Short mmCIF file of C-alpha atoms in Angstrom, two decimals:
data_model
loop_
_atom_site.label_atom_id
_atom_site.label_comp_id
_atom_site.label_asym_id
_atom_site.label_seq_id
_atom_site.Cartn_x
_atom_site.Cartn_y
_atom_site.Cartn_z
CA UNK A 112 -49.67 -202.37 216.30
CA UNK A 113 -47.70 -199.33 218.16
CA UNK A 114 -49.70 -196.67 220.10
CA UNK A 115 -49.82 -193.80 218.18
CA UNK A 116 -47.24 -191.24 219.35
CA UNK A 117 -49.60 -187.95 220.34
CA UNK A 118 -48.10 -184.56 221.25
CA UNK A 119 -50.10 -182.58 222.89
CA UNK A 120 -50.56 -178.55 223.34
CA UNK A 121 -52.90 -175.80 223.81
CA UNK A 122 -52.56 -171.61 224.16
CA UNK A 123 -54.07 -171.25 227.50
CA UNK A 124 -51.35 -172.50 229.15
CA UNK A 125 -49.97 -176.59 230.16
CA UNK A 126 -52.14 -176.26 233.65
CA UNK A 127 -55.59 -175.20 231.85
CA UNK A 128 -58.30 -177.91 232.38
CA UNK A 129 -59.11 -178.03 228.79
CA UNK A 130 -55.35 -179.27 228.41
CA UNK A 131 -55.95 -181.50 231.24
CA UNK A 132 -59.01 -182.94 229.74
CA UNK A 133 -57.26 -183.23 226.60
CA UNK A 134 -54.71 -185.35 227.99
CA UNK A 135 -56.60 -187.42 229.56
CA UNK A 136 -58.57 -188.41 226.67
CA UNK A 137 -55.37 -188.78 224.47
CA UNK A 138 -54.13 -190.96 227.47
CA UNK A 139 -57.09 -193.68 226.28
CA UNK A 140 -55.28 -193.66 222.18
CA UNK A 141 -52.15 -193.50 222.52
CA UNK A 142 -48.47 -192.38 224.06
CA UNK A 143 -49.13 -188.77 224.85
CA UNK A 144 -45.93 -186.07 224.91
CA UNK A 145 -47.20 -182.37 226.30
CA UNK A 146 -45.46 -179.41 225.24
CA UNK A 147 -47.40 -176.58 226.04
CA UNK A 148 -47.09 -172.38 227.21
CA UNK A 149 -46.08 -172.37 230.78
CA UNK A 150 -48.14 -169.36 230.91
CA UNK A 151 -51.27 -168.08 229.04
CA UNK A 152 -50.73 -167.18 225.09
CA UNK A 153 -54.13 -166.65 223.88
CA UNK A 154 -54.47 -164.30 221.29
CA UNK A 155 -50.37 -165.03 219.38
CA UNK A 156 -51.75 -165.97 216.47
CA UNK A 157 -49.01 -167.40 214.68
CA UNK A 158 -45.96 -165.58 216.56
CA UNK A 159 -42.75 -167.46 217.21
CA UNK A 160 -39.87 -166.21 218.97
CA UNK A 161 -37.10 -165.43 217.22
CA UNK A 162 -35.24 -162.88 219.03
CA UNK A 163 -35.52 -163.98 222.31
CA UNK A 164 -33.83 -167.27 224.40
CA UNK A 165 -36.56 -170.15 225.24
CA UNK A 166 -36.32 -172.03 228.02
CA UNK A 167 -38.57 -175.34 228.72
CA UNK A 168 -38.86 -177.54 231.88
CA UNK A 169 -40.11 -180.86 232.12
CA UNK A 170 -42.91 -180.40 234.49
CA UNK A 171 -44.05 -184.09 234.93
CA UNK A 172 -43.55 -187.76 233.17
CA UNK A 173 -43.81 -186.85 229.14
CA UNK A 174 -44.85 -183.41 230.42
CA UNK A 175 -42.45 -180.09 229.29
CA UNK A 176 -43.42 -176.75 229.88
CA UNK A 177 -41.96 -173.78 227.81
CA UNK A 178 -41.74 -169.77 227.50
CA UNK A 179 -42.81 -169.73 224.15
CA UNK A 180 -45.88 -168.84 222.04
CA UNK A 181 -48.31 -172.26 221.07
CA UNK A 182 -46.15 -172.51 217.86
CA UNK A 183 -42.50 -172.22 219.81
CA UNK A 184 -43.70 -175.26 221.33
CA UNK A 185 -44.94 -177.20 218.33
CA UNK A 186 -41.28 -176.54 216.78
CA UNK A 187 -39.28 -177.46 220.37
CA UNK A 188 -41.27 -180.32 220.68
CA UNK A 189 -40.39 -182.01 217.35
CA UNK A 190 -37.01 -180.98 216.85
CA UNK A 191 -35.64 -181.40 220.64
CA UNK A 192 -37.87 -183.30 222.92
CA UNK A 193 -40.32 -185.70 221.14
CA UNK A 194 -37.33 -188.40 219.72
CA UNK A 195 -39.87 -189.50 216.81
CA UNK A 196 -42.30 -188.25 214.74
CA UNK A 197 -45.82 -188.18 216.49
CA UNK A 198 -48.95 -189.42 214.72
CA UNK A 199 -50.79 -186.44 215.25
CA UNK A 200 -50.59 -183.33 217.16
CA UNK A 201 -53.88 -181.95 219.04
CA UNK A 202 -53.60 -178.64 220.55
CA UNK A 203 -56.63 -177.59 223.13
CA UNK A 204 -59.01 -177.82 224.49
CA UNK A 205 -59.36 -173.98 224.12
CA UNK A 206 -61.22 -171.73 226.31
CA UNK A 207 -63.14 -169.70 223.84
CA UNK A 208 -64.33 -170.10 220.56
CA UNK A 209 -62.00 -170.01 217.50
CA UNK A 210 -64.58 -170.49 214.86
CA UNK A 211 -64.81 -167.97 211.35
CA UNK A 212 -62.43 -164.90 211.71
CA UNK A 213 -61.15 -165.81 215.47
CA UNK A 214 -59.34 -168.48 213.90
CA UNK A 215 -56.70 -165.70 212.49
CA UNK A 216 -55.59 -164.52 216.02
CA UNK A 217 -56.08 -168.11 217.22
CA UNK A 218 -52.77 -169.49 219.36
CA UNK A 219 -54.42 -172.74 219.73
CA UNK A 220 -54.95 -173.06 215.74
CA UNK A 221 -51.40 -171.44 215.45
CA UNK A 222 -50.02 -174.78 216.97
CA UNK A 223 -51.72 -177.04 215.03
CA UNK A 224 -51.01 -175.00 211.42
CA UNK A 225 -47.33 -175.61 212.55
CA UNK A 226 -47.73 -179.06 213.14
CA UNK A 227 -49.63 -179.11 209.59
CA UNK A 228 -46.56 -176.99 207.86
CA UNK A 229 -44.15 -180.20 209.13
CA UNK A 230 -46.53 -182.48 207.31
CA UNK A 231 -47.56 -184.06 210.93
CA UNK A 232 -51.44 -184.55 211.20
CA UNK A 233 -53.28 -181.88 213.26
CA UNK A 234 -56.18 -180.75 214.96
CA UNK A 235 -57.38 -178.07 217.23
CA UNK A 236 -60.37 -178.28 219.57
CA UNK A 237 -62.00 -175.37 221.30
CA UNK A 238 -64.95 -175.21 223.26
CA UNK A 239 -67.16 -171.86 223.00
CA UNK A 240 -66.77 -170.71 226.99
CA UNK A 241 -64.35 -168.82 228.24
CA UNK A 242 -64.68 -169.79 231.77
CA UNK A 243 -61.88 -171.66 233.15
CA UNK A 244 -64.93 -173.61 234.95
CA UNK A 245 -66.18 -174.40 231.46
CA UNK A 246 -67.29 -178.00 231.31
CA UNK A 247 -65.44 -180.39 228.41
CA UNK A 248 -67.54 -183.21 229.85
CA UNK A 249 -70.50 -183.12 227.27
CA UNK A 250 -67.82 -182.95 224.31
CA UNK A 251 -65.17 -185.83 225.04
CA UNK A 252 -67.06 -188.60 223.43
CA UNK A 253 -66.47 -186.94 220.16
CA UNK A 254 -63.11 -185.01 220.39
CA UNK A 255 -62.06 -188.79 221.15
CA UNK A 256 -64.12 -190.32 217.63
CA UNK A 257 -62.88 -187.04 215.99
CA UNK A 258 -58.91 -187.85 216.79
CA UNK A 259 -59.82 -191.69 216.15
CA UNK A 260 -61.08 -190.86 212.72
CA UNK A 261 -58.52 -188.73 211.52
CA UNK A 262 -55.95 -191.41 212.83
CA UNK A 263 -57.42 -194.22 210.97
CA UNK A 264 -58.43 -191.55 207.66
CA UNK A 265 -55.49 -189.38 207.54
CA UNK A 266 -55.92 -185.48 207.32
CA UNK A 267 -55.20 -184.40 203.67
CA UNK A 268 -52.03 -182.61 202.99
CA UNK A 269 -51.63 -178.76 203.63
CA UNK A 270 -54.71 -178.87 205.49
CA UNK A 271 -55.49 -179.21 209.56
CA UNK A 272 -58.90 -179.24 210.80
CA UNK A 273 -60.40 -176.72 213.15
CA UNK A 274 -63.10 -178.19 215.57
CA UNK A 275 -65.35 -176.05 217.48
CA UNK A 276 -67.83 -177.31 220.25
CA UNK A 277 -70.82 -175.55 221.24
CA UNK A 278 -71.18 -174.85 225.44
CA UNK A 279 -74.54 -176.63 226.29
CA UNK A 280 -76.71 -176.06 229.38
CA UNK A 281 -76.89 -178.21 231.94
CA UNK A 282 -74.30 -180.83 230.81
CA UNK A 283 -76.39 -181.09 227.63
CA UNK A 284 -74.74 -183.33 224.64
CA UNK A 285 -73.49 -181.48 221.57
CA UNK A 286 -76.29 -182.94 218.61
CA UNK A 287 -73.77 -184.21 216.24
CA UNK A 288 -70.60 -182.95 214.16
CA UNK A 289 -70.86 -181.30 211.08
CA UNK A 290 -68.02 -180.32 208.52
CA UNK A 291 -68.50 -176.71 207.39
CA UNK A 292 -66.65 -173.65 205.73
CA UNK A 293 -65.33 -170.84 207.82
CA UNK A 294 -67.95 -168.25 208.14
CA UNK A 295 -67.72 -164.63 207.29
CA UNK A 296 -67.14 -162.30 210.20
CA UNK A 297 -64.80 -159.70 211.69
CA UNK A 298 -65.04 -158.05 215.39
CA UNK A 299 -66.10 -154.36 215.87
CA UNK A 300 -63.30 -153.00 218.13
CA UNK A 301 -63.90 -150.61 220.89
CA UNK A 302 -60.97 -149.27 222.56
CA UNK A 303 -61.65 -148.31 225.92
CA UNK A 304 -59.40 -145.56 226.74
CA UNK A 305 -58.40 -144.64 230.48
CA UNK A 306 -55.76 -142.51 232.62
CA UNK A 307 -52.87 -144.23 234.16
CA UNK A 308 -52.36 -142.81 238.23
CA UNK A 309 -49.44 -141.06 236.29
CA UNK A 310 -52.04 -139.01 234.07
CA UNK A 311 -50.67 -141.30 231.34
CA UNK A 312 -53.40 -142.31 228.59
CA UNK A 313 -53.97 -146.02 227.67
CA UNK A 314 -55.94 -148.33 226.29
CA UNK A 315 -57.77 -151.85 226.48
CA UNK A 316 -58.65 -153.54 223.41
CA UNK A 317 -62.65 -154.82 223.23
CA UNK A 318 -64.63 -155.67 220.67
CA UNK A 319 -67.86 -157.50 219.60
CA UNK A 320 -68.21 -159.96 217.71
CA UNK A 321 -70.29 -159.47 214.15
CA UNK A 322 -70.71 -162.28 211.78
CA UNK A 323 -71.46 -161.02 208.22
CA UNK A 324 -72.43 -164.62 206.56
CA UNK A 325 -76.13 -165.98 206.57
CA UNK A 326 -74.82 -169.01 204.80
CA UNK A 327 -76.13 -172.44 206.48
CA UNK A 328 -72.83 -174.08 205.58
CA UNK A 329 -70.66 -172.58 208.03
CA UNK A 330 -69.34 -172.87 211.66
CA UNK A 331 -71.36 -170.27 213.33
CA UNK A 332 -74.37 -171.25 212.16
CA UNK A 333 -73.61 -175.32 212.86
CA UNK A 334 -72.63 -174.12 216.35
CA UNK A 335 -75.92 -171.81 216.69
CA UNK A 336 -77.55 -174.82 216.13
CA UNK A 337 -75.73 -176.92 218.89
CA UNK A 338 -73.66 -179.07 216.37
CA UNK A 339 -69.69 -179.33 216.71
CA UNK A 340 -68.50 -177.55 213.75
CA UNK A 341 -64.96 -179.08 212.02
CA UNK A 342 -63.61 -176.88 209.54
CA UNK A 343 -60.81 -177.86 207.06
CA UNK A 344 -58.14 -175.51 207.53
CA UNK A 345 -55.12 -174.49 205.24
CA UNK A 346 -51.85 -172.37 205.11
CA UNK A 347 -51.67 -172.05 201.83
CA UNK A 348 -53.06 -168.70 201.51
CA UNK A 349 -53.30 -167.87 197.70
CA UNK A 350 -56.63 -166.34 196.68
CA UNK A 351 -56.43 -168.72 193.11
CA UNK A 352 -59.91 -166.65 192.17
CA UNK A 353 -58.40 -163.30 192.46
CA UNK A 354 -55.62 -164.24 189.85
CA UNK A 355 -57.54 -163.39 186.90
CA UNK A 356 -58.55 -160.13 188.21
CA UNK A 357 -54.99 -158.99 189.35
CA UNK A 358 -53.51 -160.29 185.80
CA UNK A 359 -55.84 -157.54 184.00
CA UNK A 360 -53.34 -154.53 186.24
CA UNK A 361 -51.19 -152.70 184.62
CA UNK A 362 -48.00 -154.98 186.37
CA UNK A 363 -44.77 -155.17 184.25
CA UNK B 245 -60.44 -135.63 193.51
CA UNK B 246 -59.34 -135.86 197.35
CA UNK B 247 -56.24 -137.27 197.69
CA UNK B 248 -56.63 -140.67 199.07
CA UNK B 249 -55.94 -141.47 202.65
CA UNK B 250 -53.36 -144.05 203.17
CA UNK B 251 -52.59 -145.75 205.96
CA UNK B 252 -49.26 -146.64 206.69
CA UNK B 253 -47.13 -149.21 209.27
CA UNK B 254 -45.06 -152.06 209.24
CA UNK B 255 -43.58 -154.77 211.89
CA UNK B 256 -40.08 -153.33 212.16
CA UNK B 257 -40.46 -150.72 214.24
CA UNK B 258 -41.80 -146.97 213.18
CA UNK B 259 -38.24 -145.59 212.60
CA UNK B 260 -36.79 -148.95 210.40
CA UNK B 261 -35.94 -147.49 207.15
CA UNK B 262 -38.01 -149.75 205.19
CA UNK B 263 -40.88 -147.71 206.67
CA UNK B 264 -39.53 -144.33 206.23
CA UNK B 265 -38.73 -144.94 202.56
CA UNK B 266 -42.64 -146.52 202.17
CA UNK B 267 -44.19 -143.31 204.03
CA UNK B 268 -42.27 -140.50 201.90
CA UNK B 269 -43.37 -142.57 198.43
CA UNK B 270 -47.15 -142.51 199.60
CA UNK B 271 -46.68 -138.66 200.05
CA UNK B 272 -46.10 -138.23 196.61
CA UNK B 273 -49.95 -140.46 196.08
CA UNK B 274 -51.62 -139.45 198.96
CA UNK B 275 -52.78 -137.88 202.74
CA UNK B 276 -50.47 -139.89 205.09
CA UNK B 277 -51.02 -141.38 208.53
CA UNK B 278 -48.52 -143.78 210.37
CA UNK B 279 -49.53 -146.16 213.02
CA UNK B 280 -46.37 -148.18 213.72
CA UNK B 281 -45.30 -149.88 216.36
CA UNK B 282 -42.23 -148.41 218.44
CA UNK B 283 -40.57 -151.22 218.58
CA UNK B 284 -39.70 -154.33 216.22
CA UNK B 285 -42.26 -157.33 216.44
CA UNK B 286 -40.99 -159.19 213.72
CA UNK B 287 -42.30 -162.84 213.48
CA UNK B 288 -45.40 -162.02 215.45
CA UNK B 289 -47.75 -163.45 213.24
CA UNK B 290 -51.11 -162.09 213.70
CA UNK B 291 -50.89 -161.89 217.43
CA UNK B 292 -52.86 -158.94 218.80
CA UNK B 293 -53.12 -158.17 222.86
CA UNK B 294 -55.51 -158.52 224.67
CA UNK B 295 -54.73 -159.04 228.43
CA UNK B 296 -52.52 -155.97 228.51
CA UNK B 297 -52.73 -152.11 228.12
CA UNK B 298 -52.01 -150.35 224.56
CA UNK B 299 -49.62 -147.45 224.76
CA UNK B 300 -49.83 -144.99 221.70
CA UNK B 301 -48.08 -141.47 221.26
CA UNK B 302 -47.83 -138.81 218.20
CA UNK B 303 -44.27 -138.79 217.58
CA UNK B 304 -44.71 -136.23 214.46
CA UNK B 305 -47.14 -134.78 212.18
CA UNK B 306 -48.90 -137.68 211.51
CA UNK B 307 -47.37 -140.16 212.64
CA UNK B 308 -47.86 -142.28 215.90
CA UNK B 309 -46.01 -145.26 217.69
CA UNK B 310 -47.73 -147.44 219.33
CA UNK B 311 -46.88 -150.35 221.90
CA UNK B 312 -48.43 -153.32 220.64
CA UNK B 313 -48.32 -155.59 217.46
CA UNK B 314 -48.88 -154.58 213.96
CA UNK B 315 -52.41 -155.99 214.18
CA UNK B 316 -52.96 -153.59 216.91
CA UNK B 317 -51.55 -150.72 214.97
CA UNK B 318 -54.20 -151.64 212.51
CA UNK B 319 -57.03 -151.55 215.10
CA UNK B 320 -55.96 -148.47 217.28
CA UNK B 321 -55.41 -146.17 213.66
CA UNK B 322 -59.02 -147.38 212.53
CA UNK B 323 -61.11 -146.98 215.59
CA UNK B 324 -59.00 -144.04 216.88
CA UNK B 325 -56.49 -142.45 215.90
CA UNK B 326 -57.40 -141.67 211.48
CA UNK B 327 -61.00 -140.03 212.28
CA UNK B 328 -62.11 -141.49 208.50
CA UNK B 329 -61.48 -145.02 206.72
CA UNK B 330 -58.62 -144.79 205.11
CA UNK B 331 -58.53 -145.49 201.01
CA UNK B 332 -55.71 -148.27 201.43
CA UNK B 333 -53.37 -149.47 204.27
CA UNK B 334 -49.51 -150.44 203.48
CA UNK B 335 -47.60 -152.39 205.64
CA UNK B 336 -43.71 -152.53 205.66
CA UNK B 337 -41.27 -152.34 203.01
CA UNK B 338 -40.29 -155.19 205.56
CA UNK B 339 -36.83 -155.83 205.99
CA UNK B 340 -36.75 -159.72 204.59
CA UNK B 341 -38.72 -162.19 202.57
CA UNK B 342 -42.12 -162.76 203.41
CA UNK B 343 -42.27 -165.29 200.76
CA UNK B 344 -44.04 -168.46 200.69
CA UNK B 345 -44.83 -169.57 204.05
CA UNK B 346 -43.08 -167.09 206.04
CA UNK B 347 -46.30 -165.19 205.45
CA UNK B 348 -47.97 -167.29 208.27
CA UNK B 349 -45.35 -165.70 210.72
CA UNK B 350 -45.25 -162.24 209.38
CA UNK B 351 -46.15 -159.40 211.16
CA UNK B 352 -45.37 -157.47 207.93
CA UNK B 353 -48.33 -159.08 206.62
CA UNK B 354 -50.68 -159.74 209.55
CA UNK B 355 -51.34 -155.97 209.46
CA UNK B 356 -52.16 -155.87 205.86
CA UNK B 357 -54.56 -158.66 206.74
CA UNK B 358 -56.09 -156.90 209.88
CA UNK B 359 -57.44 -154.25 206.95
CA UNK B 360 -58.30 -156.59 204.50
CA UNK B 361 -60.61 -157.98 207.63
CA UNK B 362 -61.83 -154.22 208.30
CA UNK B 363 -62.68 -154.00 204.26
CA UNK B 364 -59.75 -151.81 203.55
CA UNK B 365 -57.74 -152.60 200.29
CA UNK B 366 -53.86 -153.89 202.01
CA UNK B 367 -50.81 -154.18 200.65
CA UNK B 368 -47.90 -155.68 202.50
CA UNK B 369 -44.27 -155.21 200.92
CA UNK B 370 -41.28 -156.92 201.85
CA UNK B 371 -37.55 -156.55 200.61
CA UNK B 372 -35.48 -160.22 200.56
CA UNK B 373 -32.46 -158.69 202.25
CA UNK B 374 -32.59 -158.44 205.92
CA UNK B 375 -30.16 -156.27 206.48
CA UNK B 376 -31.22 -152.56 208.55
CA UNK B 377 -28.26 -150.92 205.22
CA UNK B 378 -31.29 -153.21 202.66
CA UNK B 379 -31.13 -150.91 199.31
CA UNK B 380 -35.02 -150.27 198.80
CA UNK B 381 -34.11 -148.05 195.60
CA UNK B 382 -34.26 -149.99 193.10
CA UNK B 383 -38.22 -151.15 194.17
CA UNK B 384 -39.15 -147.26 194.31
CA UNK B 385 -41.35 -146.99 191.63
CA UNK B 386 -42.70 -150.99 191.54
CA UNK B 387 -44.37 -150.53 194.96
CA UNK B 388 -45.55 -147.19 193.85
CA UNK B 389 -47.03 -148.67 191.22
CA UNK B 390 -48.93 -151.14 192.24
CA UNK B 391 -50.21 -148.96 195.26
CA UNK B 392 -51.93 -146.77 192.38
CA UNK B 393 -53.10 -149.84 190.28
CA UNK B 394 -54.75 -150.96 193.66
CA UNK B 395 -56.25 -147.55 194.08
CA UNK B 396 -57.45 -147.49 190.33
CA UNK B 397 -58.37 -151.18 189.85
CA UNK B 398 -59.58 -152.05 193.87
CA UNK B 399 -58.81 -155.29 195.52
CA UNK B 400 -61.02 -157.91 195.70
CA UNK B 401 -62.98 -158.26 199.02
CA UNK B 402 -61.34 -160.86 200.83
CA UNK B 403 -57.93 -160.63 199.09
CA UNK B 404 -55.07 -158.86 200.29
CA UNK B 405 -51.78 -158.42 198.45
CA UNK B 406 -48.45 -160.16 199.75
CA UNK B 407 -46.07 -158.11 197.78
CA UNK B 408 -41.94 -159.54 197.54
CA UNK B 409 -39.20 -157.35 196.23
CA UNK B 410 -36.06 -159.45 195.09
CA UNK B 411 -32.60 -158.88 196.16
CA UNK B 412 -30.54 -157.04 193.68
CA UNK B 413 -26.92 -156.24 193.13
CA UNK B 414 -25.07 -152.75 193.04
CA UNK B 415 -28.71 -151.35 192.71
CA UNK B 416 -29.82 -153.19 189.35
CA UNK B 417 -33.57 -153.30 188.93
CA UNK B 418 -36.60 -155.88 189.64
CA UNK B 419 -36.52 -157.05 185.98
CA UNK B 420 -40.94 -156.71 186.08
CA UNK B 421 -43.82 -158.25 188.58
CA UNK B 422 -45.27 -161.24 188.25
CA UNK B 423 -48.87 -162.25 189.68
CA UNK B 424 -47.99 -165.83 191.37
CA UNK B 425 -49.57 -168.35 194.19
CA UNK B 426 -47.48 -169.13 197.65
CA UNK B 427 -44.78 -171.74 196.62
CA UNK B 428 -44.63 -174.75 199.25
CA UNK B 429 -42.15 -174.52 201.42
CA UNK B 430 -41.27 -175.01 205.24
CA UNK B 431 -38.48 -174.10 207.97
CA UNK B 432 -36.09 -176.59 208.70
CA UNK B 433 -35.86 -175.73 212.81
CA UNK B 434 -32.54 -176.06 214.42
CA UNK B 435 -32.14 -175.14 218.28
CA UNK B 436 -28.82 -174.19 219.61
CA UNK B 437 -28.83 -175.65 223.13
CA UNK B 438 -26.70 -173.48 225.40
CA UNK B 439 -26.47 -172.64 229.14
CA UNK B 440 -26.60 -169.50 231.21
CA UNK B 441 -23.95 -167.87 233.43
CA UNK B 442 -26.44 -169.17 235.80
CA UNK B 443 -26.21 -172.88 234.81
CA UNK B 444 -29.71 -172.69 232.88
CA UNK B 445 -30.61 -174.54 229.54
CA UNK B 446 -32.10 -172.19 227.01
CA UNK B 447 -32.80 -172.27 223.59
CA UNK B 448 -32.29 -170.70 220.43
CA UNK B 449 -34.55 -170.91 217.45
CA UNK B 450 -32.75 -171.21 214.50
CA UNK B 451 -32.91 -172.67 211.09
CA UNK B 452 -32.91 -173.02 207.00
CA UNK B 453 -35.40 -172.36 204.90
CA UNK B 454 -36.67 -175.60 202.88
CA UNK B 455 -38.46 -175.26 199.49
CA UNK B 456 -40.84 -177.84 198.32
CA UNK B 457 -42.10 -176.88 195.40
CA UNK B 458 -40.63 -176.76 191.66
CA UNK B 459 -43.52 -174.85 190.30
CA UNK B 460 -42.80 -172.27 187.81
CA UNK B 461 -46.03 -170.20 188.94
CA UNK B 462 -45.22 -169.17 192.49
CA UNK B 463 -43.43 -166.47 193.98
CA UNK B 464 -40.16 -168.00 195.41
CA UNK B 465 -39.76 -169.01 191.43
CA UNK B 466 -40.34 -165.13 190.20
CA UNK B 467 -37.95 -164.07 192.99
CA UNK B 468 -35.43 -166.47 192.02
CA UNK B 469 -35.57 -164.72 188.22
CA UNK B 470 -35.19 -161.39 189.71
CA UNK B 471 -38.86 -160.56 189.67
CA UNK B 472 -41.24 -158.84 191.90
CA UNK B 473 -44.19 -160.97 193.49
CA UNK B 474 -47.59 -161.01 193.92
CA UNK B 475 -49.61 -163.16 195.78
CA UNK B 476 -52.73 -162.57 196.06
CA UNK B 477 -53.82 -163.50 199.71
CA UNK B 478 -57.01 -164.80 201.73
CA UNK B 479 -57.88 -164.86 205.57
CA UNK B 480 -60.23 -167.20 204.67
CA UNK B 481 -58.64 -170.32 205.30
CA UNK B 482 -61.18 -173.07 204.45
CA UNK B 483 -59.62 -175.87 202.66
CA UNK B 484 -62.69 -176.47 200.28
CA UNK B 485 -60.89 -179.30 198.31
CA UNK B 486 -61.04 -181.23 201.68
CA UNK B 487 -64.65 -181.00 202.39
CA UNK B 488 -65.30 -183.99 200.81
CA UNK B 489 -63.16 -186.47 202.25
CA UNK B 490 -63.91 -185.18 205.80
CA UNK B 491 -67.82 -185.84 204.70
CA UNK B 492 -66.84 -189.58 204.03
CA UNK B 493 -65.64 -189.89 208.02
CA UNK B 494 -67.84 -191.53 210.92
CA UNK B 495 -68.76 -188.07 212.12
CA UNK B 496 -72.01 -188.02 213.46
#
């Protein structure tokens, strides 16, 4: 049988080390094709650029680098520098977490759900440390099984999966994978507002991060726990439940 | 009874017309406030920024531009700039469909959702006809309609509204709304490949819209017949149908 064809990509950028491990690992399954951010996009959510020129450069063998957002380079990739259709797409590994709400502003996810939309198999991984010396070791064994799986399973239609891994102390192993729901959650903005040397005002978004959901079912609480949380994700965003409710307005 | 306090921006760009016509029909419902970015960041998806500085400035009575993306907007107007929670936030009329799964890119909507994730009842509204000379007329009275039927009724927590305004000729109007789910549907990318003065590939992102779906319940369908949509929408993405198959995977 053919190696499966694997594009790669991430948000943080095509030198990250969670790309790096990423490839690596993807190297040991298949043909791997990177087309990733030449510079950091975290945060894009879903943006593509569409009035603006893109450039991309190929970087290294099977390697090409581009000015977009995470989802410019799902959409390059495929139409203009892959030649076939890949078997999957796996964008990561993130720095950061993209579990419950984050997964909204999430470039990482953004690639993937693009990926998903042209009915190509997806995943995204993130790791929950945002330190670029964060250590991917402890969770490669199972971002491998996890791509492995969904290779020999298939990933439903309409749906990609979001995969969050705990950070562990010490090079401790995650304790297993669990499928869950998104949890509940939202961040509490603070905007910390200064004085440019021009007496100009400003501001730097911050925030902290408050999860409303005390379900057991979810991704923060599987990841509280020290399990890798995988969460089905889709981008068909119809709210079927509300239907009923809207019917009953006065709408004509 | 106060008059409500709405909360009003869009993705075009604080001075698009689409915008103006939205913020002088909530006058005649409510206590305005306009948080809009000051320039267009169309196709921005829910993108907010975080590794750079925030610029905002009054540019009238209450109204204020600010520099980032509409998600920002959102942020900045809640934590700073409306001193109370607003009773609703609108977001557009955007100039062009935000249909189907163009509301994964759309910075129209990504604002509506940034208050739906603040628990503020959102509305986003878009007009099919991308053109900056779009006729928003004939939708006058539709989107303030709904607007008060979502201040009488409430919108379910979780659920914000993705609101699509047909194209119509020599003014004719919307023939009614209709309450539908997202149709399936994708863009069929094109790049046009050309080179600089300089001698430089670049790229730009083009393409055709592709529907996929022949259902007589979803809003590309009601558009097509001349009607309004809307779709009720969730930011919580979990693909619940797929829990089970992902449970029958070696994940351990």
């Amino acid at each position: 049988m053919d190696k499966p064809l694997i594009l790669v990509t991430n948000d943080d950028g095509i030198t990250a080390p969670g790309i790096r491990t990423l490839i690596r690992l993807m190297k040991e399954i298949g043909e791997v094709v990177v087309v990733a951010p030449d510079s950091p996009q975290s945060g894009m959510g879903h943006a593509i650029t569409i009035d603006n020129t893109l450039y991309s450069k190929k970087v290294a063998d099977g390697e090409y680098s581009c000015s977009g957002t995470p989802a410019d380079c799902v959409k390059l990739g495929l139409q203009e520098l892959l030649g076939r259709k890949p078997d999957i797409c796996v964008s990561g590994i993130n720095h950061g977490s993209n579990a419950s709400i984050n997964v909204i502003y999430s470039g990482t996810m953004s690639a993937a759900i693009e990926a998903g939309i042209e009915g190509i198999p997806a995943i995204g991984f993130s790791l929950c440390d945002y330190g670029w010396e964060a250590d991917f070791g402890p969770s490669e064994p199972f971002v491998k099984q996890i791509v492995e799986e969904a290779l020999a399973h298939g990933i439903p239609p309409g749906v990609v999966l979001n995969v969050n891994i705990p950070k562990t102390d010490n090079g401790a192993i995650p304790k297993g994978i669990r499928v869950c729901r998104q949890a509940r959650a939202n961040w509490r903005e603070k905007f910390d507002k200064r004085q440019s040397p021009q007496g100009k005002d400003y501001y730097w978004l911050t925030g902290t991060f408050e999860l409303l959901d005390q379900g057991t079912d979810t991704d923060e609480h599987a990841l509280s726990e020290g399990y890798i949380s995988v969460v089905p994700t889709q981008f068909d965003l119809t709210a079927h439940h509300a239907m009923h409710q809207l019917n009953s307005w006065n709408l004509k």
